GROMACS .gro file of C-alpha atoms in nm:
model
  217
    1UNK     CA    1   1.354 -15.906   3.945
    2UNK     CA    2   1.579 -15.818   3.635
    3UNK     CA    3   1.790 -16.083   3.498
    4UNK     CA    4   1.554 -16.387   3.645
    5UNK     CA    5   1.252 -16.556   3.604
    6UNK     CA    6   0.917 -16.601   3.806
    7UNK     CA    7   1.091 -16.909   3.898
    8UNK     CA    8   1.388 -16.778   4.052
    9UNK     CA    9   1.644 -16.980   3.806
   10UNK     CA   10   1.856 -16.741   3.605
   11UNK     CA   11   1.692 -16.629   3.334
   12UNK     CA   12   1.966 -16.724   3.060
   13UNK     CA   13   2.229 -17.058   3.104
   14UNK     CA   14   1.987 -17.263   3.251
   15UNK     CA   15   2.093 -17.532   3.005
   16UNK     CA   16   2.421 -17.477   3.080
   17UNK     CA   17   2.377 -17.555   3.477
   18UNK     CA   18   2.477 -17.903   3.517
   19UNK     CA   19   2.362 -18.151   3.771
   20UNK     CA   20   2.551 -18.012   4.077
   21UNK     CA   21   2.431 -17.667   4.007
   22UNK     CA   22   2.024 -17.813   3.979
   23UNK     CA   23   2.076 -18.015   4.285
   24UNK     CA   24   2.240 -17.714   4.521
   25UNK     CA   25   1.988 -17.476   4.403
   26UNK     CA   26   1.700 -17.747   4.485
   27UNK     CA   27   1.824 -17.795   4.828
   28UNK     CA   28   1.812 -17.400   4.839
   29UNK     CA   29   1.476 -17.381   4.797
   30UNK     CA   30   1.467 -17.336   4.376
   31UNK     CA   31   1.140 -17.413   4.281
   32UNK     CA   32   1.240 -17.475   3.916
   33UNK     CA   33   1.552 -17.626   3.979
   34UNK     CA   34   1.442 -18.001   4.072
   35UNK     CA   35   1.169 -17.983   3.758
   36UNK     CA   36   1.471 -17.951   3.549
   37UNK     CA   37   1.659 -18.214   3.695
   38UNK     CA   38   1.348 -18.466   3.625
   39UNK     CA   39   1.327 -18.369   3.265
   40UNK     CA   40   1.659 -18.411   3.180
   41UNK     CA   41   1.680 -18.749   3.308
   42UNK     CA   42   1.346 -18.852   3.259
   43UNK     CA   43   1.392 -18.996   2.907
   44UNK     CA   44   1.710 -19.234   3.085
   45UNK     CA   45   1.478 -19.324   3.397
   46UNK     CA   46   1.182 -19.427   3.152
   47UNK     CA   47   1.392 -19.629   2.917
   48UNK     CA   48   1.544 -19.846   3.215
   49UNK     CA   49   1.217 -19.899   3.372
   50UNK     CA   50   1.071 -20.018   3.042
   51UNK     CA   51   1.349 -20.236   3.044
   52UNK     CA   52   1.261 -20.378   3.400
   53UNK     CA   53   0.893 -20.325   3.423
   54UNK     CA   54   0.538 -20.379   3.262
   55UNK     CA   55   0.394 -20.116   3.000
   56UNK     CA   56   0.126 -20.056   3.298
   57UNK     CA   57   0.394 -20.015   3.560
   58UNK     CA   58   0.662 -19.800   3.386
   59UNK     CA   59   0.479 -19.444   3.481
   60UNK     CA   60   0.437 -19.536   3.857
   61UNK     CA   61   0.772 -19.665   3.897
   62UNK     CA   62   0.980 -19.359   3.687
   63UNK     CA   63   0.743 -19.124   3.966
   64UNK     CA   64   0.830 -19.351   4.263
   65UNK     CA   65   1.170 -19.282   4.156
   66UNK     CA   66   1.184 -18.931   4.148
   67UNK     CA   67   1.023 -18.888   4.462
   68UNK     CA   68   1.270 -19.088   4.611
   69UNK     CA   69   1.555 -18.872   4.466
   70UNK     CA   70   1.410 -18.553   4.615
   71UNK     CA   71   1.281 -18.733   4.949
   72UNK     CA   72   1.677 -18.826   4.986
   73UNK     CA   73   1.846 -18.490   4.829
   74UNK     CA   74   2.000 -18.372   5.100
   75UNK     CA   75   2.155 -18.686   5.129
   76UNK     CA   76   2.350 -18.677   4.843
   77UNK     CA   77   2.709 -18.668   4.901
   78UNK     CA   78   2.847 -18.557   4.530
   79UNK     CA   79   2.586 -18.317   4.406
   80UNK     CA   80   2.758 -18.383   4.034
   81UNK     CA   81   2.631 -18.749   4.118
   82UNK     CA   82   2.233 -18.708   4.097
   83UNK     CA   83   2.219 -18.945   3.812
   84UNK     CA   84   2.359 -19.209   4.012
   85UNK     CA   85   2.021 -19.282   4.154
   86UNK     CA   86   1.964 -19.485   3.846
   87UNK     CA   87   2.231 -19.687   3.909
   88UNK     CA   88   1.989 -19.924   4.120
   89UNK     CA   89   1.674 -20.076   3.962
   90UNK     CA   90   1.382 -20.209   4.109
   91UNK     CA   91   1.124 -20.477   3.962
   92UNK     CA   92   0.900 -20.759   4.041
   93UNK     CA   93   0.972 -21.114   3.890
   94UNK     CA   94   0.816 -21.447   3.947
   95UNK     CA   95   0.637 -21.329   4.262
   96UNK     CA   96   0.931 -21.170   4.486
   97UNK     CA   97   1.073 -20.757   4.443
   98UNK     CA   98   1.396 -20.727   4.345
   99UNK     CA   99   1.639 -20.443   4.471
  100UNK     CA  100   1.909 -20.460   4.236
  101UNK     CA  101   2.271 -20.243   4.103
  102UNK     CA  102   2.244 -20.205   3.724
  103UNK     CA  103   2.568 -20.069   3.652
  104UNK     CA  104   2.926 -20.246   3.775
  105UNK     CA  105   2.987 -19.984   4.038
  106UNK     CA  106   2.700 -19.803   4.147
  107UNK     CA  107   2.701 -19.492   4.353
  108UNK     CA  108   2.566 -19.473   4.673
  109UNK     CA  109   2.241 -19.673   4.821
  110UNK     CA  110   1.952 -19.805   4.718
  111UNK     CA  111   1.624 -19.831   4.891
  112UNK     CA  112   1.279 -20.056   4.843
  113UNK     CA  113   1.070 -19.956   5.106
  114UNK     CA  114   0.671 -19.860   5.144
  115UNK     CA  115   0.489 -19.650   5.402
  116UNK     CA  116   0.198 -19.723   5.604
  117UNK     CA  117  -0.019 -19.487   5.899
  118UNK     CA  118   0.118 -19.601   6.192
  119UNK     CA  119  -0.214 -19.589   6.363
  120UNK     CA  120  -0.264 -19.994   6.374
  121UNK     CA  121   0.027 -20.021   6.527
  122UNK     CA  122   0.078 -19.807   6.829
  123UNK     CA  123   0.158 -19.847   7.173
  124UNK     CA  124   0.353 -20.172   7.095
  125UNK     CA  125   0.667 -20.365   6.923
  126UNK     CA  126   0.585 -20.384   6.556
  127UNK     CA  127   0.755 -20.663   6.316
  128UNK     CA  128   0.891 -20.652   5.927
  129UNK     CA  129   0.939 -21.006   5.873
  130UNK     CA  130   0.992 -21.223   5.555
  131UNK     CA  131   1.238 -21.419   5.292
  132UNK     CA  132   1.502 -21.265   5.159
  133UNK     CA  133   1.789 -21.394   4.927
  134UNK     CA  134   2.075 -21.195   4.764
  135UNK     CA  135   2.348 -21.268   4.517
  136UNK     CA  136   2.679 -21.067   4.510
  137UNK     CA  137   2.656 -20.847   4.768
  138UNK     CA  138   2.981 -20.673   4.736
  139UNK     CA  139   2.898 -20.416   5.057
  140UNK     CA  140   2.589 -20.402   5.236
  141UNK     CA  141   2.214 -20.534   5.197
  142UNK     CA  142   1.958 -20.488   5.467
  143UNK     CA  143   1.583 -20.474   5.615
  144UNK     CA  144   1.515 -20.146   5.743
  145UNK     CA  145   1.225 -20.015   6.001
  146UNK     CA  146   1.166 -19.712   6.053
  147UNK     CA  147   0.902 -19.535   6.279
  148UNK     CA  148   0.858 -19.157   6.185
  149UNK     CA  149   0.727 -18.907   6.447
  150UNK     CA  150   0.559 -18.679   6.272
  151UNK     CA  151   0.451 -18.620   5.917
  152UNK     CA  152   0.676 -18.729   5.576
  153UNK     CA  153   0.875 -18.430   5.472
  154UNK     CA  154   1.103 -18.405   5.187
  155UNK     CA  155   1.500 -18.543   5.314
  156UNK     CA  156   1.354 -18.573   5.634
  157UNK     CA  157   1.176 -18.846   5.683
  158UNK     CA  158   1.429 -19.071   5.859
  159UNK     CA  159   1.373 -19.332   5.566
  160UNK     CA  160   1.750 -19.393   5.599
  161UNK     CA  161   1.891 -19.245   5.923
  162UNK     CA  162   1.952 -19.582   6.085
  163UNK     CA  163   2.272 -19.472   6.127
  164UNK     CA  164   2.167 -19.168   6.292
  165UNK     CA  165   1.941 -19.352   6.526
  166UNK     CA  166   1.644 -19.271   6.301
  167UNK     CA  167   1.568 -19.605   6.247
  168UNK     CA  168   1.617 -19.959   6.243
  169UNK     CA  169   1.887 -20.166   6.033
  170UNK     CA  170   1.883 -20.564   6.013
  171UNK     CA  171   2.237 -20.689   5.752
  172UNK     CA  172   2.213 -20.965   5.605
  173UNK     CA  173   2.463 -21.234   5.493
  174UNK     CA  174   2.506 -21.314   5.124
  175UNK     CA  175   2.276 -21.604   5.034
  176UNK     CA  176   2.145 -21.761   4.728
  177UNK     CA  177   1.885 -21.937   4.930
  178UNK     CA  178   1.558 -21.809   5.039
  179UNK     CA  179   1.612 -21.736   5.440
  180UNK     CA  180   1.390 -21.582   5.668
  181UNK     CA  181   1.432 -21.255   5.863
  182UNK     CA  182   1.288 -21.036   6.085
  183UNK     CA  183   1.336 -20.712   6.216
  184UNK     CA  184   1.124 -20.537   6.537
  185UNK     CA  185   1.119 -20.156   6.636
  186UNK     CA  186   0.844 -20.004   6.949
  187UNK     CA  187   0.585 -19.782   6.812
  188UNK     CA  188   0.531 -19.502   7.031
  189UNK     CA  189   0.188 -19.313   7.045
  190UNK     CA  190   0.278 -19.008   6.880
  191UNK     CA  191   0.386 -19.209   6.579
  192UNK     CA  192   0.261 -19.110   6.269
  193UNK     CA  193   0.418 -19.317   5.987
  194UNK     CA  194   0.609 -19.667   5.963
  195UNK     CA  195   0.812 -19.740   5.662
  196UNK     CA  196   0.987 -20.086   5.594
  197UNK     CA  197   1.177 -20.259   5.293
  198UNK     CA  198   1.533 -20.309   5.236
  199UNK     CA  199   1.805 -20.131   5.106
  200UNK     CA  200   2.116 -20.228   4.881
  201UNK     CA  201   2.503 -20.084   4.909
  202UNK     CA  202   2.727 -20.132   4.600
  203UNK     CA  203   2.661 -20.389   4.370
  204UNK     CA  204   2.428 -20.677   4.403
  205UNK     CA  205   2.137 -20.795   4.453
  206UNK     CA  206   1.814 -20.839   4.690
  207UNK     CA  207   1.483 -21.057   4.654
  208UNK     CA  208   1.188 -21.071   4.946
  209UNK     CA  209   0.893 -21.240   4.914
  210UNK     CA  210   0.605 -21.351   5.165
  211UNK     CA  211   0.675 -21.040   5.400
  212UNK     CA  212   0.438 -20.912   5.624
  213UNK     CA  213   0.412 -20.564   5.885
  214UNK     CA  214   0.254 -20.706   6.164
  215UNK     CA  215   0.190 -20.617   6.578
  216UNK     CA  216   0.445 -20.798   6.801
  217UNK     CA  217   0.274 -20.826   7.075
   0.00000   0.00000   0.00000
């Protein structure tokens, strides 16, 4: 088509388009426009998770992180506000994950979760258990659960629809001491994914260690 690329983007001003523009013509179905997104913020998202991470570990958490961002796109309440993604950091220290805000006021939520087949855990109550401590939780830390129906799609995988009645949400209290938690959620049959970790509202910060997915039966 005259006047665009292969790619669908406009063929001149793409560096012009700022965040808002990539992120509503990724939710439209731009191929192009989310690839643009990740290489202008790339060189930011590396230089933090050098900051937080091993050498070894900086690659697979800068792509973790991107996924994340598109997984949750459609989530995004200020489309001028992609970059506030980064305003969370993840790491591991000493043993434990940490889910923490690395700016003053960060934007949104932040989420440390992993996914698992569901197919262990069928036809019965399935438990995310561990120890958790947090310092300065100004809003909201939590466990979350989540069993997904069907198969992971892109900004709708229920990852954090607890509030929708996607999933499960556990809050807990501000403590500098290592407490234990748990957090249960029935797997039906036709489950096809579970996903569990914790999530982080406003500034703060999270640490688990010693947690375990496990039947409840």
């Amino acid at each position: 088509m005259a006047g665009t690329t292969d790619d669908h983007l406009p063929a001149t001003g793409e560096r012009a388009l700022g965040d808002g523009d990539l992120v509503r013509l990724a939710r439209a179905g731009d191929p192009v426009a989310f690839r643009l997104l990740v290489e202008r913020h790339q060189p930011m998202a590396r230089a933090r998770a050098s900051r937080l991470c091993r050498p070894d570990e900086v690659d697979d958490v800068v792509q973790e992180s991107f996924l994340q961002a598109f997984a949750t796109l459609d989530r995004l309440r200020d489309a001028d506000r992609f970059a506030g993604w980064q305003d969370y950091s993840c790491s591991a220290q000493d043993g434990c994950a940490v889910l923490a805000s690395a700016v003053p006021q960060p934007h949104g939520s932040a989420f440390l979760r992993q996914a698992v087949f569901a197919d262990d855990y069928r036809g019965a109550p399935v438990v995310f258990r561990g120890e958790f401590r947090t310092e300065d939780v100004a809003d909201r830390a939590g466990l979350i659960l989540v069993v997904v129906p069907g198969p992971l799609r892109p900004g709708r995988d229920g990852g954090v629809d607890h509030e929708a009645g996607g999933g499960h949400l556990l809050t807990i209290t501000d403590s500098r001491s290592w407490t234990k938690h748990e957090i249960t959620a029935e797997v039906p049959d036709e489950a096809e994914f579970i996903r569990f970790g914790i999530t982080l509202t406003g500034p703060g910060r999270v640490e688990l260690r010693n947690v375990e997915l496990a039947r409840n039966a």
